[in-house]
Coordinates of C-alpha atoms in Angstrom, one line a residue:
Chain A
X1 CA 80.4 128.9 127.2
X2 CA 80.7 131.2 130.6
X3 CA 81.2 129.1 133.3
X4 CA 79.4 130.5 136.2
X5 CA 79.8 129.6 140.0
X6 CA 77.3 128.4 141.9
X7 CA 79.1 128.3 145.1
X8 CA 77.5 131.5 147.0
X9 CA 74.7 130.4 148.0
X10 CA 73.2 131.7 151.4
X11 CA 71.3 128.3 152.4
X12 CA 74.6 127.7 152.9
X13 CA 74.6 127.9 157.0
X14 CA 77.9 129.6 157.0
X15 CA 77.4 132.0 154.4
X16 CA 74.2 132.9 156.3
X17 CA 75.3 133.2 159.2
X18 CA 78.4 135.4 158.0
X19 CA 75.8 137.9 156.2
X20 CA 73.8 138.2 159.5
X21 CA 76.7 139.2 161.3
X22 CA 78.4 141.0 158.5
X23 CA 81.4 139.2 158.3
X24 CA 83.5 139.4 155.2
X25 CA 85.4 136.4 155.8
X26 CA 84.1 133.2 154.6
X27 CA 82.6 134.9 151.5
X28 CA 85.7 136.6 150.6
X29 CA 87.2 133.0 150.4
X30 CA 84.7 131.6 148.6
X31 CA 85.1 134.1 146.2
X32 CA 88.6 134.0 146.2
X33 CA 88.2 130.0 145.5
X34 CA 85.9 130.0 142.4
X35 CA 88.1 133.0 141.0
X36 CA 91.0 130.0 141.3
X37 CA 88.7 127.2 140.4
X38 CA 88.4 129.0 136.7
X39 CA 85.0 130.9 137.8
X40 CA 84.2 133.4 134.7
X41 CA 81.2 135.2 136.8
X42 CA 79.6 134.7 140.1
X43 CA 76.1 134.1 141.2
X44 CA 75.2 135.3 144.1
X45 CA 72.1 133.2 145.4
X46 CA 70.9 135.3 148.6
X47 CA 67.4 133.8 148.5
X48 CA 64.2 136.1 149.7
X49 CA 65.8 138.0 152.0
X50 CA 63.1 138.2 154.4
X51 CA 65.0 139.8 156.9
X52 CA 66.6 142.9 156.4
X53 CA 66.9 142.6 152.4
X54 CA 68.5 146.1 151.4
X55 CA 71.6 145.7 153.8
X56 CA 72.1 142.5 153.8
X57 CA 72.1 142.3 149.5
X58 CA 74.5 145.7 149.3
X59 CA 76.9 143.6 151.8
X60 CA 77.0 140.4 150.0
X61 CA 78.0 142.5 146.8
X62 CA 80.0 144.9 148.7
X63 CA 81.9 141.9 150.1
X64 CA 82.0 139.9 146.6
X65 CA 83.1 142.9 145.2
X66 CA 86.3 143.3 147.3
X67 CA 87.9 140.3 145.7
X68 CA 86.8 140.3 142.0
X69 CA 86.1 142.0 139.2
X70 CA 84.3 139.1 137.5
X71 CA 80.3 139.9 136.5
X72 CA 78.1 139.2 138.9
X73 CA 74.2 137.2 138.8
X74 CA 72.4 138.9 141.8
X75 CA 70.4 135.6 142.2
X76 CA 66.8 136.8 144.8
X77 CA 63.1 136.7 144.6
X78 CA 63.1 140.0 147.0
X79 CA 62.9 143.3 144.7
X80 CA 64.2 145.4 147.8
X81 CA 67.2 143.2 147.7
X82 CA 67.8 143.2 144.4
X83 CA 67.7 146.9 143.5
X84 CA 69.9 147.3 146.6
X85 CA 72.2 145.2 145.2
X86 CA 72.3 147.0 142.1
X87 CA 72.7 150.0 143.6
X88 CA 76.0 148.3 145.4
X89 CA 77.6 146.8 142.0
X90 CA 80.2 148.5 140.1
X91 CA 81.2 145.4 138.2
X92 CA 79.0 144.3 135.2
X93 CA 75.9 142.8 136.9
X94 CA 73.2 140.3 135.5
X95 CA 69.2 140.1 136.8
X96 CA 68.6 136.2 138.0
X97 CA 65.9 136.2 136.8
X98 CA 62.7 136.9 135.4
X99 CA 60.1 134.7 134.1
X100 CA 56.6 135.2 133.0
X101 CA 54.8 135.3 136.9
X102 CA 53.5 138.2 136.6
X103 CA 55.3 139.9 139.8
X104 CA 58.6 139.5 138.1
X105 CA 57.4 141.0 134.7
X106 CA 55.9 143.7 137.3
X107 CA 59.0 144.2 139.5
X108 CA 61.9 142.8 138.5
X109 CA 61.7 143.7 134.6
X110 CA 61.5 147.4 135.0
X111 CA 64.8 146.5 137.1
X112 CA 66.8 145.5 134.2
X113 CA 65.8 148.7 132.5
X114 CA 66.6 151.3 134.6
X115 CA 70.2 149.7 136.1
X116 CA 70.8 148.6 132.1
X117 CA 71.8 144.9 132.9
X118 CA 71.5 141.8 130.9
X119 CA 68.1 139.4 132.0
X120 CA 67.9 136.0 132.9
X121 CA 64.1 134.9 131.5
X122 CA 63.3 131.8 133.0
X123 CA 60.6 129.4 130.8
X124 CA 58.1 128.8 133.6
X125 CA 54.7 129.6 132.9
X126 CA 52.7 132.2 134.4
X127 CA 51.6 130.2 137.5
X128 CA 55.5 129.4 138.1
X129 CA 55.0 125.8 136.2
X130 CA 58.0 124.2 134.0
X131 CA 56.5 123.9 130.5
X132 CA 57.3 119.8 129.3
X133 CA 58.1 119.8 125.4
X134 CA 60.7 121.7 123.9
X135 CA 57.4 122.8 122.0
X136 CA 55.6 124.3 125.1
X137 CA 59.1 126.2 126.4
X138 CA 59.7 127.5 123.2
X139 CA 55.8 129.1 123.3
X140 CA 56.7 129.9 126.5
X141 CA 60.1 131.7 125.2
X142 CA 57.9 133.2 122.7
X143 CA 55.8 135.1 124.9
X144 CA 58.4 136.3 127.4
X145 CA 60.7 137.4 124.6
X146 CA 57.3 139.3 123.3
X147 CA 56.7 141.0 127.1
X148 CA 60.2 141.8 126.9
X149 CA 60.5 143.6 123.7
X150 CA 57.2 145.7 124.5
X151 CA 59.1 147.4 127.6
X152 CA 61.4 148.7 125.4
X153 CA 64.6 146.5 127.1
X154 CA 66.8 145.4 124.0
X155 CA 66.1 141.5 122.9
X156 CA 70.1 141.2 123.3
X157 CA 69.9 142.0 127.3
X158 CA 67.6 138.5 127.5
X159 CA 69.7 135.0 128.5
X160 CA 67.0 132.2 128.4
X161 CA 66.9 129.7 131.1
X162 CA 64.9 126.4 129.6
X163 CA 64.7 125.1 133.1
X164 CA 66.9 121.9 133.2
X165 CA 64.7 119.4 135.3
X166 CA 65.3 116.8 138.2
X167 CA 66.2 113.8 136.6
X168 CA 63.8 112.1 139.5
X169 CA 60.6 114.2 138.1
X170 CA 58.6 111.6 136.5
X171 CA 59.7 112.5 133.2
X172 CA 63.0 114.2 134.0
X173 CA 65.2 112.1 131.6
X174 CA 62.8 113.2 128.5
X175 CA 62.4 116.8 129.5
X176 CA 66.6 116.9 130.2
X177 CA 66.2 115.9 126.1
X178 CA 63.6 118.4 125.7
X179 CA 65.9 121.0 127.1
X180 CA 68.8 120.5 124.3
X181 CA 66.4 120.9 122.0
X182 CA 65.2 124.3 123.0
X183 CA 68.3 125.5 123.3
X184 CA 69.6 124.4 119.5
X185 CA 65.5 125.8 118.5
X186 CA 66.1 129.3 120.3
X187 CA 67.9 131.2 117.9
X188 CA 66.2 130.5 115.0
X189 CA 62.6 131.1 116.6
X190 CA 63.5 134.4 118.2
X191 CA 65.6 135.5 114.8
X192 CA 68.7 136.1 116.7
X193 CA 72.1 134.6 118.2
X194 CA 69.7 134.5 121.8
X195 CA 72.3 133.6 124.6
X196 CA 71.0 130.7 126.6
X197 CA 72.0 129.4 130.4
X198 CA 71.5 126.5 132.2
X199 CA 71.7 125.3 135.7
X200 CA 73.8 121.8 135.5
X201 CA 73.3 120.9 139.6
X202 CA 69.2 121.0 138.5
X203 CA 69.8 117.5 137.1
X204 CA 70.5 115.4 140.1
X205 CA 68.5 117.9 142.6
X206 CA 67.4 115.2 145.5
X207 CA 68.9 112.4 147.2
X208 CA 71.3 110.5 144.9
X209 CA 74.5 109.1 145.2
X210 CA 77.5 112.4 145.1
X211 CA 79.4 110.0 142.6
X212 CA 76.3 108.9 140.3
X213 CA 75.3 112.7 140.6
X214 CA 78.6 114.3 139.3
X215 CA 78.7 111.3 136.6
X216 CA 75.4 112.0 135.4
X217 CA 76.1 115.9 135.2
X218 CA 79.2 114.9 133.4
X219 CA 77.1 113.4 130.4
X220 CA 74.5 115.8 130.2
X221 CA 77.4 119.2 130.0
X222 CA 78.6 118.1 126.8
X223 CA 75.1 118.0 125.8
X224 CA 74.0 121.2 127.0
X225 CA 77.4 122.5 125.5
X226 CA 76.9 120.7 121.9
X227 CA 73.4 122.3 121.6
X228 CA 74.4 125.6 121.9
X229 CA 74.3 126.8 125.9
X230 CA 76.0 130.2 125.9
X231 CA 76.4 129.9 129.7
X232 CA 76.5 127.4 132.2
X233 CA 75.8 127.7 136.3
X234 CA 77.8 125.1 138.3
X235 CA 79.9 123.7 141.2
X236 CA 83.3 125.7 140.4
X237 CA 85.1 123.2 143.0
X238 CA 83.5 120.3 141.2
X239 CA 87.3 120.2 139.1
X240 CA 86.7 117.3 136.7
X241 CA 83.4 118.9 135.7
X242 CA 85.1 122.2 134.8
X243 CA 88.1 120.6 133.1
X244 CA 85.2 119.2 130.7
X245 CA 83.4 122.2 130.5
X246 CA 86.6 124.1 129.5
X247 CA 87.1 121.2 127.0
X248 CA 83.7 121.5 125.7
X249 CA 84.4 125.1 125.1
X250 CA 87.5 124.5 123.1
X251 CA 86.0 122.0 120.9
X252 CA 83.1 124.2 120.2
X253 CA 84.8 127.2 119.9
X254 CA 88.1 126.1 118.8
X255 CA 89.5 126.8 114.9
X256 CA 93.2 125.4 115.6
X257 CA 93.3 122.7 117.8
X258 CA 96.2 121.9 120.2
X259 CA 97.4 119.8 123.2
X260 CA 98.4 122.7 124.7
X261 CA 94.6 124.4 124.8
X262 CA 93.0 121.7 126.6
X263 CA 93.2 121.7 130.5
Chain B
X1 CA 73.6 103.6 121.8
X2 CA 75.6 100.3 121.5
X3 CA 79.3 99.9 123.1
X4 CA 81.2 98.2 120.2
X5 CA 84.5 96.9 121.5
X6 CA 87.4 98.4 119.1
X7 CA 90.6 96.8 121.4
X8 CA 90.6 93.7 118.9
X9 CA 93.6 95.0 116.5
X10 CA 95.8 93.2 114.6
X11 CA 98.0 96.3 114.8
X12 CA 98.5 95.1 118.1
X13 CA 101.8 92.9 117.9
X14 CA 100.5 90.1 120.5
X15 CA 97.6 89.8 118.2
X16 CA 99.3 89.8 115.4
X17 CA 102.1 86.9 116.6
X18 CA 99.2 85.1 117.9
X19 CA 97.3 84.8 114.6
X20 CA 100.3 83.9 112.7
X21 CA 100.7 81.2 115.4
X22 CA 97.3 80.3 115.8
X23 CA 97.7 80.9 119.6
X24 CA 94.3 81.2 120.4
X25 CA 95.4 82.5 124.4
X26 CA 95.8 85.9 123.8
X27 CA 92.6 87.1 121.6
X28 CA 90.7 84.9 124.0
X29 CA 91.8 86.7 127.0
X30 CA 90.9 90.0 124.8
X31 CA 87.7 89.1 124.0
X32 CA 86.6 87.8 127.3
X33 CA 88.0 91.3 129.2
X34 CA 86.0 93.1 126.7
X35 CA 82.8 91.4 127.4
X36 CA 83.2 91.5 131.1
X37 CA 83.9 95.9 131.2
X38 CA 80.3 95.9 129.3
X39 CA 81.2 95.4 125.1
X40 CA 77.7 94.7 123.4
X41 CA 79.7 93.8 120.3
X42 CA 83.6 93.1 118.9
X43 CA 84.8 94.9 116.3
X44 CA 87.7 92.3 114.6
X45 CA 90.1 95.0 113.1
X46 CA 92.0 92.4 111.2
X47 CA 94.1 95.2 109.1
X48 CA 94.7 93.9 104.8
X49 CA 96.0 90.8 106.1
X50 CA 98.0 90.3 102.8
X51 CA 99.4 87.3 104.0
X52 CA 96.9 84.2 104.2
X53 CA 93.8 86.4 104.4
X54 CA 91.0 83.9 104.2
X55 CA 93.0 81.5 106.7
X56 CA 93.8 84.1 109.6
X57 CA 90.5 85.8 109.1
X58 CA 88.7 82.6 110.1
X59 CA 91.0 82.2 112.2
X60 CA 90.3 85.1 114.2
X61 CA 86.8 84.8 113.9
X62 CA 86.5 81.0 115.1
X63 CA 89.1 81.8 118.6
X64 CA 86.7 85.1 119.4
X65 CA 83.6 83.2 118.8
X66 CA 84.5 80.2 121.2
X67 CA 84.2 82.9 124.3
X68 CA 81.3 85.0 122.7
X69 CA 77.8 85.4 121.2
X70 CA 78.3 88.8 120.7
X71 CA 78.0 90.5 117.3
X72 CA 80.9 90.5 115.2
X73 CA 81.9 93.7 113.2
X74 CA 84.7 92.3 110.9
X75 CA 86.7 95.1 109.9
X76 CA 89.3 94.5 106.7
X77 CA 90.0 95.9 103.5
X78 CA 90.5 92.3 102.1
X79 CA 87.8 91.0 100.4
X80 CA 89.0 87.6 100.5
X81 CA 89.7 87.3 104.0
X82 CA 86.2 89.0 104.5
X83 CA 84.2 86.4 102.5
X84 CA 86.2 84.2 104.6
X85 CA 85.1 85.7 108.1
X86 CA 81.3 86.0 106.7
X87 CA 81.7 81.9 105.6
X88 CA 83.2 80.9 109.6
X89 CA 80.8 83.7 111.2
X90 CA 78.1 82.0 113.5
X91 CA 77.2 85.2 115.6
X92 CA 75.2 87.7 113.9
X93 CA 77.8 89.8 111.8
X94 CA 78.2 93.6 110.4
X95 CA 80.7 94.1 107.4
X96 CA 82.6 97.4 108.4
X97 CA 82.7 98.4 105.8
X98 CA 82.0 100.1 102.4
X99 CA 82.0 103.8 100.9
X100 CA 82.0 105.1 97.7
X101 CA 84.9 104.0 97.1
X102 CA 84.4 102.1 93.3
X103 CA 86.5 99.1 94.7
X104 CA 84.2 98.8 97.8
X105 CA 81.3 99.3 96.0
X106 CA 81.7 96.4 93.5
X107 CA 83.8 93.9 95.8
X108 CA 82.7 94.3 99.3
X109 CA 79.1 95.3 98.9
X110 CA 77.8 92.1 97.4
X111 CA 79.2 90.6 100.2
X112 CA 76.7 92.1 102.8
X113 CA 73.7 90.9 100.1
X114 CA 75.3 87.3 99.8
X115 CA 75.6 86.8 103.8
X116 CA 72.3 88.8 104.4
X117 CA 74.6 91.3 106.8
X118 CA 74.4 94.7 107.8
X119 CA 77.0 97.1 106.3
X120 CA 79.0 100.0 107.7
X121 CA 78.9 102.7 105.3
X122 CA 81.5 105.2 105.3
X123 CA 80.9 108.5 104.1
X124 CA 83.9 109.4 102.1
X125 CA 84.4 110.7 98.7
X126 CA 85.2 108.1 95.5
X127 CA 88.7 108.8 96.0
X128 CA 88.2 108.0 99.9
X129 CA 88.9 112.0 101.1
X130 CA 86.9 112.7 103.8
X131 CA 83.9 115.7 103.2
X132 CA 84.7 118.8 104.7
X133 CA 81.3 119.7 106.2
X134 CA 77.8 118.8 107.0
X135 CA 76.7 119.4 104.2
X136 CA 78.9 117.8 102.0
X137 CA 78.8 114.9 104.1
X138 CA 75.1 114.6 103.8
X139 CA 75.5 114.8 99.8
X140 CA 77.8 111.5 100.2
X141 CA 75.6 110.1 102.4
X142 CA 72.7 110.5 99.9
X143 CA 74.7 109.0 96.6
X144 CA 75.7 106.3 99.3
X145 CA 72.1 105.6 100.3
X146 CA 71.2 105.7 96.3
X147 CA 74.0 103.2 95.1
X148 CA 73.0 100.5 98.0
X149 CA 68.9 100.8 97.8
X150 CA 70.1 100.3 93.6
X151 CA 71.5 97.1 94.6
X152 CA 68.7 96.2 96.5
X153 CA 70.0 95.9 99.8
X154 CA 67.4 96.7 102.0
X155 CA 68.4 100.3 103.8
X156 CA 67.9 99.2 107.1
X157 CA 71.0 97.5 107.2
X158 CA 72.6 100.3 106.3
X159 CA 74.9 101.9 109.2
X160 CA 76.2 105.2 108.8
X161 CA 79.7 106.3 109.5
X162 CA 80.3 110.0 109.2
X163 CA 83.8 110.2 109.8
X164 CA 85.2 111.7 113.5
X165 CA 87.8 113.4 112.3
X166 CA 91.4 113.7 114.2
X167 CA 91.4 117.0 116.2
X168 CA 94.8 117.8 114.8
X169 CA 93.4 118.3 111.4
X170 CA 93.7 121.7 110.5
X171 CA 89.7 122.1 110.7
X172 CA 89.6 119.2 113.2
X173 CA 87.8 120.4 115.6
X174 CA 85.5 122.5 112.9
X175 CA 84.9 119.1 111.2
X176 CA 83.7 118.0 115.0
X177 CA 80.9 119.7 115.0
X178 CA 79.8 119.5 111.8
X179 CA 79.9 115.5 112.8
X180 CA 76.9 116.1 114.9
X181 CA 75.0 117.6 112.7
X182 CA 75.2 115.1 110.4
X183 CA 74.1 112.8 112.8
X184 CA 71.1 114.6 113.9
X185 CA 69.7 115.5 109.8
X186 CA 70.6 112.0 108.6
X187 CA 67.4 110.3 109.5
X188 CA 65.5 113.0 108.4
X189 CA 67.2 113.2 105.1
X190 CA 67.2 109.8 104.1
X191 CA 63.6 109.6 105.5
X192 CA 63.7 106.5 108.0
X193 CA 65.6 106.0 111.4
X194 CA 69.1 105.2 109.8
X195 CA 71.3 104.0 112.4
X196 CA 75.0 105.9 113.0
X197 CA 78.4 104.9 114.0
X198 CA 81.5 107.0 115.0
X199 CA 84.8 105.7 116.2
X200 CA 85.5 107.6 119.2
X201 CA 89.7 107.1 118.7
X202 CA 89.8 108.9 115.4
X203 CA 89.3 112.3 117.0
X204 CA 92.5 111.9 119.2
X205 CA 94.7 110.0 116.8
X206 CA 98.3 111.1 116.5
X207 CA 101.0 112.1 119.7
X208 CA 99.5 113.7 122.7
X209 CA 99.3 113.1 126.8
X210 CA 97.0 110.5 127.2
X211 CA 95.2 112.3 130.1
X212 CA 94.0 115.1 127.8
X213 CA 92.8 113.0 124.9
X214 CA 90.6 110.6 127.2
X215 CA 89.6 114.1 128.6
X216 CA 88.4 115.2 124.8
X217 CA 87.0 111.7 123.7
X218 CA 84.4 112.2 127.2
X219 CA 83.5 115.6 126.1
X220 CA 82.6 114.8 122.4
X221 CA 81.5 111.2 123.2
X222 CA 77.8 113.0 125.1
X223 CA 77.8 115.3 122.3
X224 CA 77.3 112.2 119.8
X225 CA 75.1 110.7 122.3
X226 CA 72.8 113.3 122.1
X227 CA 72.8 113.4 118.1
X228 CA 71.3 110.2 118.4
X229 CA 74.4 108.1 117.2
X230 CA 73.3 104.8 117.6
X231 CA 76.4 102.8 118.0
X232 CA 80.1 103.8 119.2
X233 CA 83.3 101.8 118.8
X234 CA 85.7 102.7 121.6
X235 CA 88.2 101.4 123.8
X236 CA 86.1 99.5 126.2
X237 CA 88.9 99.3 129.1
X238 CA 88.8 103.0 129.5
X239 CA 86.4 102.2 131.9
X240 CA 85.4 106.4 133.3
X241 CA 84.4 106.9 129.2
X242 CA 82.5 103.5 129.5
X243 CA 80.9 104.3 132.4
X244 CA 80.0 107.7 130.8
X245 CA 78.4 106.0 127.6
X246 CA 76.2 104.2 129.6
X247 CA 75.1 107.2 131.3
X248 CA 74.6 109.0 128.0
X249 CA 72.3 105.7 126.9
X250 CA 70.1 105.8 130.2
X251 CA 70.0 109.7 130.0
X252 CA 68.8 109.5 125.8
X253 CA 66.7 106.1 126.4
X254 CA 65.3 106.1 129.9
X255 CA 61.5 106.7 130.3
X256 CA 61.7 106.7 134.7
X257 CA 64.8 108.0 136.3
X258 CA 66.7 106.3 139.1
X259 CA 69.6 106.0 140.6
X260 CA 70.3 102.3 140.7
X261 CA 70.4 102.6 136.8
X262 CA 73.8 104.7 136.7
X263 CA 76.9 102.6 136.1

């Protein structure tokens, strides 16, 4: 399980306000932080980009890419931003993401295919709705795995987002349980080891106690972890988290156990 | 998922002077902690007890039932001391427990017939080895199921153990995983909602730091929340797993999300 940070994200009044005036700084130590925190790839959430998208994408990876090496998840709606951004990456570099609206099959699909990147295919139906069952994602996963294939871009490029929900959606607690099951049903409906990713902060999205929130996101890891995920998108500085995320991955992954492996 | 007290041990040497004393001070004290940090039942781990079994095992079961109504699990080897717990047992009781095992089967499971109990069934092999995988669990948890319906117990009372095995095996943390899927397949194998227990301990018996093992016991304790185990016996003062199991149960059971239901 890749533990990817959330940490760059330009809502972030700092971050945006370092972008607009093109100032390396406070990103570069972000960076530098998750790198520490045990980041294994960075997502770059630069939102849509209204203003400005080409320059201001290519200096967010520029500056990203000063301090790491790590992969990168160039996280917009804005297809100007994103193909700059592309165009700016010379570490490895996943598309966040793709779903079935038909804009992103449109303009951001083609994307993958002509940079050569891995996808993130999010299970939202057409209209930009989150499917409920694990039944209707994994129709849903069906059909976007379909429009994928029929472009040519190879099924292995696809990582499948089910969309974990807001525990405070009317039925968040049973679609969070719907989730785990899509991820343990993936493989075997698409035919092959599908890599699957999940954003853990979607769960307590909303007002909420920070303690209640990180303890609730601390149950539900191991969960997402024991079904399968292949990736997971969180707060890197949330350190108790990602020591059981690393110890998730050991148990999982693990064929000799030892003291010494767990953080 | 039910918390099941396990701090009850006659391993313990307080517990063990205070039963050959009949001091009934320091079990009480136990008990009562263990009902205030949130037990929904007491597992009495009352060890062989080759010395005065039927005596001390009433014993035990009289001083913990003066400060609870909580189910009993009485946990011994000794059939006589365990017809002698059943006979002094006033709370409702579970007999933890049986396996294939020949000696179990003919001495102990009577006993949950006779005293109308439900019955912890381990899955271990005649010659109590533990299975190896899923599968082979799920084949001793089928000749398990057969021998009890035969005797006419009625399955529901029926509570499947399959074995958490200590990390430090040499397949340890394999065996983890194949856990949960036993877990999951029972029910549908056996054809009705068969309830599942796992001692959470087991998996970090032997030496090692203490931080890391309560680390590993609240990453694996989600995933067997999220199999659908139905009951886990765990130290109930380590109150951050506690409060984690309780999540897990709200998370797996809860039909409208808030916050005021986190621990």
């Amino acid at each position: 399980m890749r533990l990817i940070a959330d940490n760059l994200q330009i809502t972030n009044l700092e971050f945006r306000q370092a972008v607009i005036e093109r100032n390396q700084t406070p990103i570069r130590a972000c960076v530098q932080r998750c790198v520490k925190a045990g980041a294994e790839a960075i997502d770059i959430n630069a939102g849509p980009l209204t203003k400005e998208p080409e320059k201001r994408m290519a200096f967010l990876v520029k500056t990203v890419q000063t301090v790491t090496t790590l992969t990168l998840y160039l996280d917009t709606t804005n297809t100007a931003a994103l193909k700059a951004g592309l165009a700016a990456c010379k570490n490895s570099v996943v598309i966040n993401g793709i779903s079935l609206e038909p804009e992103k099959l449109e303009k951001i699909l083609p994307l993958a295919q002509e940079y050569d990147t891995d996808v993130i295919g999010y299970l939202l139906y057409p209209n930009g709705q989150v499917p409920k069952t694990a039944e209707d994602r994994l129709t849903v996963a069906a059909e976007l795995f379909s429009k994928i294939t029929r472009t040519g871009l190879e099924p292995q490029r696809l990582i499948i987002d089910p969309i974990v929900p807001p525990l405070i959606w009317e039925d968040g607690a049973e679609q969070a349980i719907e989730v785990l099951e899509t991820i343990r049903t993936l493989p075997d409906l698409l035919g092959f080891p599908v890599r699957t990713i999940a954003g853990l902060s979607n769960l307590t999205t909303g007002r909420g106690p920070k303690e209640k929130k990180l303890l609730v996101e601390r149950a539900y890891l191991p969960m997402l972890a024991a079904s399968g995920l292949s990736e997971i998108l969180l707060n890197i500085f949330h350190g108790e988290t990602v020591r059981l995320a690393r110890t998730c991955k050991f148990l999982r992954a693990s064929k000799i156990f030892a003291w010494e492996i767990i953080p």
